[in-house]
PDB file of C-alpha atoms in Angstrom:
ATOM      1  CA  UNK A   1       5.806   2.094   1.132  1.00 61.00           C
ATOM      2  CA  UNK A   2       5.563  -1.485  -0.282  1.00 73.00           C
ATOM      3  CA  UNK A   3       6.792  -2.812   3.057  1.00 80.00           C
ATOM      4  CA  UNK A   4       3.634  -1.578   4.786  1.00 83.00           C
ATOM      5  CA  UNK A   5       1.427  -3.501   2.349  1.00 87.00           C
ATOM      6  CA  UNK A   6       3.507  -6.664   2.784  1.00 88.00           C
ATOM      7  CA  UNK A   7       3.281  -6.305   6.578  1.00 86.00           C
ATOM      8  CA  UNK A   8      -0.481  -5.768   6.396  1.00 86.00           C
ATOM      9  CA  UNK A   9      -0.855  -8.916   4.281  1.00 89.00           C
ATOM     10  CA  UNK A  10       1.284 -10.931   6.705  1.00 88.00           C
ATOM     11  CA  UNK A  11      -0.587  -9.680   9.769  1.00 84.00           C
ATOM     12  CA  UNK A  12      -3.961 -10.534   8.239  1.00 89.00           C
ATOM     13  CA  UNK A  13      -2.906 -13.928   6.848  1.00 91.00           C
ATOM     14  CA  UNK A  14      -3.247 -12.919   3.197  1.00 93.00           C
ATOM     15  CA  UNK A  15      -1.086 -13.570   0.186  1.00 95.00           C
ATOM     16  CA  UNK A  16       0.635 -10.540  -1.337  1.00 96.00           C
ATOM     17  CA  UNK A  17       1.397  -9.579  -4.932  1.00 97.00           C
ATOM     18  CA  UNK A  18       3.194  -6.471  -6.135  1.00 96.00           C
ATOM     19  CA  UNK A  19       3.371  -5.307  -9.738  1.00 97.00           C
ATOM     20  CA  UNK A  20       5.717  -2.445 -10.629  1.00 96.00           C
ATOM     21  CA  UNK A  21       4.690  -0.207 -13.497  1.00 96.00           C
ATOM     22  CA  UNK A  22       7.048   1.640 -15.861  1.00 95.00           C
ATOM     23  CA  UNK A  23       6.639   3.696 -19.003  1.00 94.00           C
ATOM     24  CA  UNK A  24       6.646   0.614 -21.251  1.00 96.00           C
ATOM     25  CA  UNK A  25       4.090  -1.396 -19.241  1.00 97.00           C
ATOM     26  CA  UNK A  26       1.250  -2.804 -21.324  1.00 97.00           C
ATOM     27  CA  UNK A  27      -2.014  -4.413 -20.278  1.00 97.00           C
ATOM     28  CA  UNK A  28      -0.567  -7.708 -21.536  1.00 96.00           C
ATOM     29  CA  UNK A  29       2.202  -7.384 -18.938  1.00 96.00           C
ATOM     30  CA  UNK A  30      -0.060  -7.180 -15.892  1.00 97.00           C
ATOM     31  CA  UNK A  31      -3.403  -8.663 -17.033  1.00 97.00           C
ATOM     32  CA  UNK A  32      -2.158 -11.340 -19.414  1.00 97.00           C
ATOM     33  CA  UNK A  33      -1.900 -12.245 -23.057  1.00 96.00           C
ATOM     34  CA  UNK A  34      -2.265 -15.060 -25.528  1.00 94.00           C
ATOM     35  CA  UNK A  35       0.871 -17.175 -25.781  1.00 92.00           C
ATOM     36  CA  UNK A  36       2.139 -20.628 -26.594  1.00 90.00           C
ATOM     37  CA  UNK A  37       2.024 -23.527 -24.164  1.00 89.00           C
ATOM     38  CA  UNK A  38       2.993 -27.032 -25.293  1.00 92.00           C
ATOM     39  CA  UNK A  39       2.495 -25.947 -28.894  1.00 92.00           C
ATOM     40  CA  UNK A  40      -1.037 -24.652 -28.279  1.00 93.00           C
ATOM     41  CA  UNK A  41      -2.224 -21.047 -28.256  1.00 93.00           C
ATOM     42  CA  UNK A  42      -3.638 -20.246 -24.818  1.00 95.00           C
ATOM     43  CA  UNK A  43      -4.420 -17.224 -22.682  1.00 96.00           C
ATOM     44  CA  UNK A  44      -1.962 -16.815 -19.826  1.00 95.00           C
ATOM     45  CA  UNK A  45      -3.003 -14.645 -16.898  1.00 96.00           C
ATOM     46  CA  UNK A  46      -0.619 -11.860 -15.952  1.00 96.00           C
ATOM     47  CA  UNK A  47       0.590 -11.181 -12.412  1.00 96.00           C
ATOM     48  CA  UNK A  48      -2.309  -8.848 -11.594  1.00 97.00           C
ATOM     49  CA  UNK A  49      -5.012 -11.140 -12.945  1.00 97.00           C
ATOM     50  CA  UNK A  50      -3.579 -14.177 -11.118  1.00 97.00           C
ATOM     51  CA  UNK A  51      -3.659 -12.284  -7.830  1.00 97.00           C
ATOM     52  CA  UNK A  52      -7.042 -10.684  -8.572  1.00 97.00           C
ATOM     53  CA  UNK A  53      -8.663 -14.101  -8.967  1.00 97.00           C
ATOM     54  CA  UNK A  54      -6.994 -15.635  -5.875  1.00 97.00           C
ATOM     55  CA  UNK A  55      -9.049 -15.234  -2.666  1.00 96.00           C
ATOM     56  CA  UNK A  56      -7.863 -12.864   0.080  1.00 95.00           C
ATOM     57  CA  UNK A  57      -4.899 -11.463  -1.831  1.00 96.00           C
ATOM     58  CA  UNK A  58      -3.448  -8.008  -1.250  1.00 96.00           C
ATOM     59  CA  UNK A  59      -2.481  -6.542  -4.630  1.00 97.00           C
ATOM     60  CA  UNK A  60      -0.159  -3.546  -4.843  1.00 96.00           C
ATOM     61  CA  UNK A  61      -0.011  -1.673  -8.147  1.00 97.00           C
ATOM     62  CA  UNK A  62       3.232   0.178  -7.525  1.00 96.00           C
ATOM     63  CA  UNK A  63       4.325   3.381  -9.316  1.00 94.00           C
ATOM     64  CA  UNK A  64       1.098   3.207 -11.326  1.00 95.00           C
ATOM     65  CA  UNK A  65       1.477   6.765 -12.683  1.00 94.00           C
ATOM     66  CA  UNK A  66       4.578   5.690 -14.621  1.00 94.00           C
ATOM     67  CA  UNK A  67       2.420   3.768 -17.109  1.00 95.00           C
ATOM     68  CA  UNK A  68       0.514   5.175 -20.071  1.00 94.00           C
ATOM     69  CA  UNK A  69      -3.117   5.931 -19.212  1.00 93.00           C
ATOM     70  CA  UNK A  70      -4.308   3.950 -22.230  1.00 95.00           C
ATOM     71  CA  UNK A  71      -2.506   0.847 -21.015  1.00 96.00           C
ATOM     72  CA  UNK A  72      -4.080   1.271 -17.575  1.00 97.00           C
ATOM     73  CA  UNK A  73      -7.637   1.478 -18.981  1.00 96.00           C
ATOM     74  CA  UNK A  74      -7.934  -2.308 -18.748  1.00 96.00           C
ATOM     75  CA  UNK A  75      -7.964  -1.940 -14.960  1.00 97.00           C
ATOM     76  CA  UNK A  76     -11.176   0.114 -15.089  1.00 96.00           C
ATOM     77  CA  UNK A  77     -13.439  -2.889 -15.565  1.00 96.00           C
ATOM     78  CA  UNK A  78     -11.615  -5.050 -13.033  1.00 97.00           C
ATOM     79  CA  UNK A  79     -11.799  -2.410 -10.306  1.00 96.00           C
ATOM     80  CA  UNK A  80     -15.547  -1.848 -10.531  1.00 94.00           C
ATOM     81  CA  UNK A  81     -17.623  -3.287  -7.683  1.00 90.00           C
ATOM     82  CA  UNK A  82     -18.802  -6.848  -8.456  1.00 89.00           C
ATOM     83  CA  UNK A  83     -16.989  -6.762 -11.784  1.00 90.00           C
ATOM     84  CA  UNK A  84     -17.185  -9.502 -14.384  1.00 92.00           C
ATOM     85  CA  UNK A  85     -14.720  -8.737 -17.148  1.00 96.00           C
ATOM     86  CA  UNK A  86     -14.237 -10.668 -20.380  1.00 96.00           C
ATOM     87  CA  UNK A  87     -10.516 -10.550 -21.035  1.00 96.00           C
ATOM     88  CA  UNK A  88      -8.471 -12.977 -23.085  1.00 94.00           C
ATOM     89  CA  UNK A  89     -11.600 -14.936 -23.962  1.00 93.00           C
ATOM     90  CA  UNK A  90     -12.543 -15.659 -20.334  1.00 95.00           C
ATOM     91  CA  UNK A  91     -14.742 -13.928 -17.795  1.00 96.00           C
ATOM     92  CA  UNK A  92     -12.751 -12.927 -14.714  1.00 97.00           C
ATOM     93  CA  UNK A  93     -14.172 -11.917 -11.333  1.00 96.00           C
ATOM     94  CA  UNK A  94     -12.508 -10.449  -8.265  1.00 96.00           C
ATOM     95  CA  UNK A  95     -12.056 -13.305  -5.814  1.00 96.00           C
ATOM     96  CA  UNK A  96     -13.504 -12.935  -2.336  1.00 95.00           C
ATOM     97  CA  UNK A  97     -11.446 -10.766  -0.002  1.00 94.00           C
ATOM     98  CA  UNK A  98      -9.109  -9.345  -2.667  1.00 95.00           C
ATOM     99  CA  UNK A  99      -7.849  -5.852  -1.830  1.00 95.00           C
ATOM    100  CA  UNK A 100      -6.265  -3.717  -4.554  1.00 96.00           C
ATOM    101  CA  UNK A 101      -4.048  -0.752  -3.654  1.00 95.00           C
ATOM    102  CA  UNK A 102      -2.118   1.600  -5.911  1.00 95.00           C
ATOM    103  CA  UNK A 103       0.964   3.519  -4.817  1.00 92.00           C
ATOM    104  CA  UNK A 104       1.785   6.739  -6.584  1.00 90.00           C
ATOM    105  CA  UNK A 105       4.032   9.648  -5.600  1.00 88.00           C
ATOM    106  CA  UNK A 106       1.859  12.263  -7.296  1.00 90.00           C
ATOM    107  CA  UNK A 107      -1.603  11.688  -5.778  1.00 85.00           C
ATOM    108  CA  UNK A 108      -2.847  10.739  -9.292  1.00 88.00           C
ATOM    109  CA  UNK A 109      -1.908  14.160 -10.733  1.00 88.00           C
ATOM    110  CA  UNK A 110       1.391  13.470 -12.465  1.00 87.00           C
ATOM    111  CA  UNK A 111       4.392  15.669 -11.716  1.00 85.00           C
ATOM    112  CA  UNK A 112       5.501  19.022 -13.012  1.00 80.00           C
ATOM    113  CA  UNK A 113       8.182  19.618 -10.362  1.00 82.00           C
ATOM    114  CA  UNK A 114      10.654  17.171 -11.888  1.00 83.00           C
ATOM    115  CA  UNK A 115      10.988  15.211  -8.638  1.00 84.00           C
ATOM    116  CA  UNK A 116       8.986  12.290 -10.061  1.00 88.00           C
ATOM    117  CA  UNK A 117      10.075  12.439 -13.681  1.00 88.00           C
ATOM    118  CA  UNK A 118       8.054  10.637 -16.345  1.00 88.00           C
ATOM    119  CA  UNK A 119       4.953  10.222 -14.166  1.00 91.00           C
ATOM    120  CA  UNK A 120       1.626  11.034 -15.792  1.00 90.00           C
ATOM    121  CA  UNK A 121      -1.761  12.202 -14.639  1.00 91.00           C
ATOM    122  CA  UNK A 122      -4.027   9.269 -13.969  1.00 91.00           C
ATOM    123  CA  UNK A 123      -7.228   9.093 -15.958  1.00 92.00           C
ATOM    124  CA  UNK A 124     -10.075  10.128 -13.648  1.00 93.00           C
ATOM    125  CA  UNK A 125     -12.059   7.028 -14.611  1.00 94.00           C
ATOM    126  CA  UNK A 126      -9.321   4.879 -13.061  1.00 95.00           C
ATOM    127  CA  UNK A 127      -8.599   7.155 -10.106  1.00 93.00           C
ATOM    128  CA  UNK A 128     -12.306   7.172  -9.188  1.00 94.00           C
ATOM    129  CA  UNK A 129     -12.284   3.391  -8.846  1.00 93.00           C
ATOM    130  CA  UNK A 130     -10.121   3.602  -5.741  1.00 91.00           C
ATOM    131  CA  UNK A 131     -12.200   4.223  -2.615  1.00 87.00           C
ATOM    132  CA  UNK A 132      -9.678   6.630  -1.083  1.00 87.00           C
ATOM    133  CA  UNK A 133      -6.596   8.621  -1.989  1.00 84.00           C
ATOM    134  CA  UNK A 134      -4.427   8.933   1.089  1.00 84.00           C
ATOM    135  CA  UNK A 135      -1.359  11.110   1.260  1.00 82.00           C
ATOM    136  CA  UNK A 136       1.391   9.324   3.154  1.00 75.00           C
ATOM    137  CA  UNK A 137       3.659  11.696   5.024  1.00 74.00           C
ATOM    138  CA  UNK A 138       6.880  10.956   6.821  1.00 71.00           C
ATOM    139  CA  UNK A 139       7.364  12.006  10.402  1.00 71.00           C
ATOM    140  CA  UNK A 140       8.811  15.452  10.926  1.00 78.00           C
ATOM    141  CA  UNK A 141      12.359  15.570  12.276  1.00 79.00           C
ATOM    142  CA  UNK A 142      11.002  16.446  15.720  1.00 79.00           C
ATOM    143  CA  UNK A 143       8.526  13.530  15.690  1.00 77.00           C
ATOM    144  CA  UNK A 144      11.223  11.135  14.517  1.00 77.00           C
ATOM    145  CA  UNK A 145      13.564  12.244  17.309  1.00 76.00           C
ATOM    146  CA  UNK A 146      10.741  11.743  19.827  1.00 73.00           C
ATOM    147  CA  UNK A 147      10.038   8.232  18.512  1.00 77.00           C
ATOM    148  CA  UNK A 148      13.739   7.315  18.666  1.00 82.00           C
ATOM    149  CA  UNK A 149      14.014   8.726  22.183  1.00 86.00           C
ATOM    150  CA  UNK A 150      11.137   6.467  23.279  1.00 84.00           C
ATOM    151  CA  UNK A 151      12.718   3.419  21.638  1.00 85.00           C
ATOM    152  CA  UNK A 152      16.113   4.104  23.194  1.00 87.00           C
ATOM    153  CA  UNK A 153      14.490   4.552  26.625  1.00 88.00           C
ATOM    154  CA  UNK A 154      13.162   0.987  26.363  1.00 87.00           C
ATOM    155  CA  UNK A 155      16.731  -0.250  26.849  1.00 87.00           C
ATOM    156  CA  UNK A 156      16.587   0.847  30.488  1.00 90.00           C
ATOM    157  CA  UNK A 157      12.902   1.442  31.305  1.00 89.00           C
ATOM    158  CA  UNK A 158       9.719  -0.584  30.984  1.00 88.00           C
ATOM    159  CA  UNK A 159       7.122   0.534  28.434  1.00 87.00           C
ATOM    160  CA  UNK A 160       5.059   2.659  30.836  1.00 88.00           C
ATOM    161  CA  UNK A 161       8.105   4.438  32.269  1.00 90.00           C
ATOM    162  CA  UNK A 162       9.604   5.050  28.816  1.00 88.00           C
ATOM    163  CA  UNK A 163       6.288   6.463  27.556  1.00 87.00           C
ATOM    164  CA  UNK A 164       5.927   8.727  30.580  1.00 88.00           C
ATOM    165  CA  UNK A 165       9.472  10.089  30.470  1.00 88.00           C
ATOM    166  CA  UNK A 166       9.760  10.612  26.709  1.00 86.00           C
ATOM    167  CA  UNK A 167       6.201  11.352  25.548  1.00 84.00           C
ATOM    168  CA  UNK A 168       3.571  12.409  28.070  1.00 86.00           C
ATOM    169  CA  UNK A 169       5.877  14.375  30.356  1.00 85.00           C
ATOM    170  CA  UNK A 170       6.887  16.564  27.392  1.00 78.00           C
ATOM    171  CA  UNK A 171       3.340  17.476  26.388  1.00 79.00           C
ATOM    172  CA  UNK A 172       0.698  19.748  27.927  1.00 78.00           C
ATOM    173  CA  UNK A 173      -1.348  18.158  30.723  1.00 80.00           C
ATOM    174  CA  UNK A 174      -4.538  18.314  28.620  1.00 78.00           C
ATOM    175  CA  UNK A 175      -2.929  15.987  26.037  1.00 79.00           C
ATOM    176  CA  UNK A 176      -2.101  13.249  28.559  1.00 82.00           C
ATOM    177  CA  UNK A 177      -5.461  11.405  28.330  1.00 83.00           C
ATOM    178  CA  UNK A 178      -5.310  11.208  24.518  1.00 83.00           C
ATOM    179  CA  UNK A 179      -1.647  10.166  24.497  1.00 84.00           C
ATOM    180  CA  UNK A 180      -2.222   7.487  27.121  1.00 84.00           C
ATOM    181  CA  UNK A 181      -5.184   6.198  25.084  1.00 83.00           C
ATOM    182  CA  UNK A 182      -2.914   5.894  22.043  1.00 82.00           C
ATOM    183  CA  UNK A 183      -0.373   3.954  24.098  1.00 83.00           C
ATOM    184  CA  UNK A 184      -3.054   1.676  25.538  1.00 83.00           C
ATOM    185  CA  UNK A 185      -4.431   0.923  22.065  1.00 80.00           C
ATOM    186  CA  UNK A 186      -1.201   0.431  20.143  1.00 79.00           C
ATOM    187  CA  UNK A 187       1.844   0.098  22.367  1.00 83.00           C
ATOM    188  CA  UNK A 188       2.592  -2.644  24.862  1.00 75.00           C
ATOM    189  CA  UNK A 189       5.475  -4.955  25.689  1.00 75.00           C
ATOM    190  CA  UNK A 190       4.239  -7.848  23.514  1.00 76.00           C
ATOM    191  CA  UNK A 191       3.793  -5.622  20.447  1.00 69.00           C
ATOM    192  CA  UNK A 192       7.209  -4.026  20.932  1.00 73.00           C
ATOM    193  CA  UNK A 193       8.866  -7.423  21.400  1.00 71.00           C
ATOM    194  CA  UNK A 194       8.001  -8.257  17.769  1.00 67.00           C
ATOM    195  CA  UNK A 195       9.945  -5.280  16.475  1.00 63.00           C
ATOM    196  CA  UNK A 196      12.760  -4.667  18.943  1.00 64.00           C
TER     197      UNK A 196
END
């Protein structure tokens, strides 16, 4: 999943910062803390706060449900619209164009299945500060085979021929218009050349 955020940042000309959470993460780790610099006591911004105050940065808070809800509470103020948060003796504001995403395997609910051990339910106050919760699903085996068939066909056919022989010809006639619209919007030789 982090790769998609990095690619989005690159495609839109933005800087990218990723912070990985774990069960021992504290607010000092991601937001910052007072420390020594040249013998003086100063506040040093953490990774999140540096990115949050840098214009047009994509910030990924990865595996956020691994951290203790109390340690995540600091994010509440920062993630409010038009926030101005006093932290470490300074007022911090979200820089223009900053986008903050969180990645979590449990859709903010923690895990009781054991597949994502040590994750915790996210406090609703924090979860509500994200505009959307989107479940990311992998392609089914059948969809993956279809995608690979299309890609392999590109070795011997042009884009239109490969699409026709591997996608539209295998679907009902009534789906052809929608499928061709998808191809027209997202798939062409110049786009594919970047990835193949």
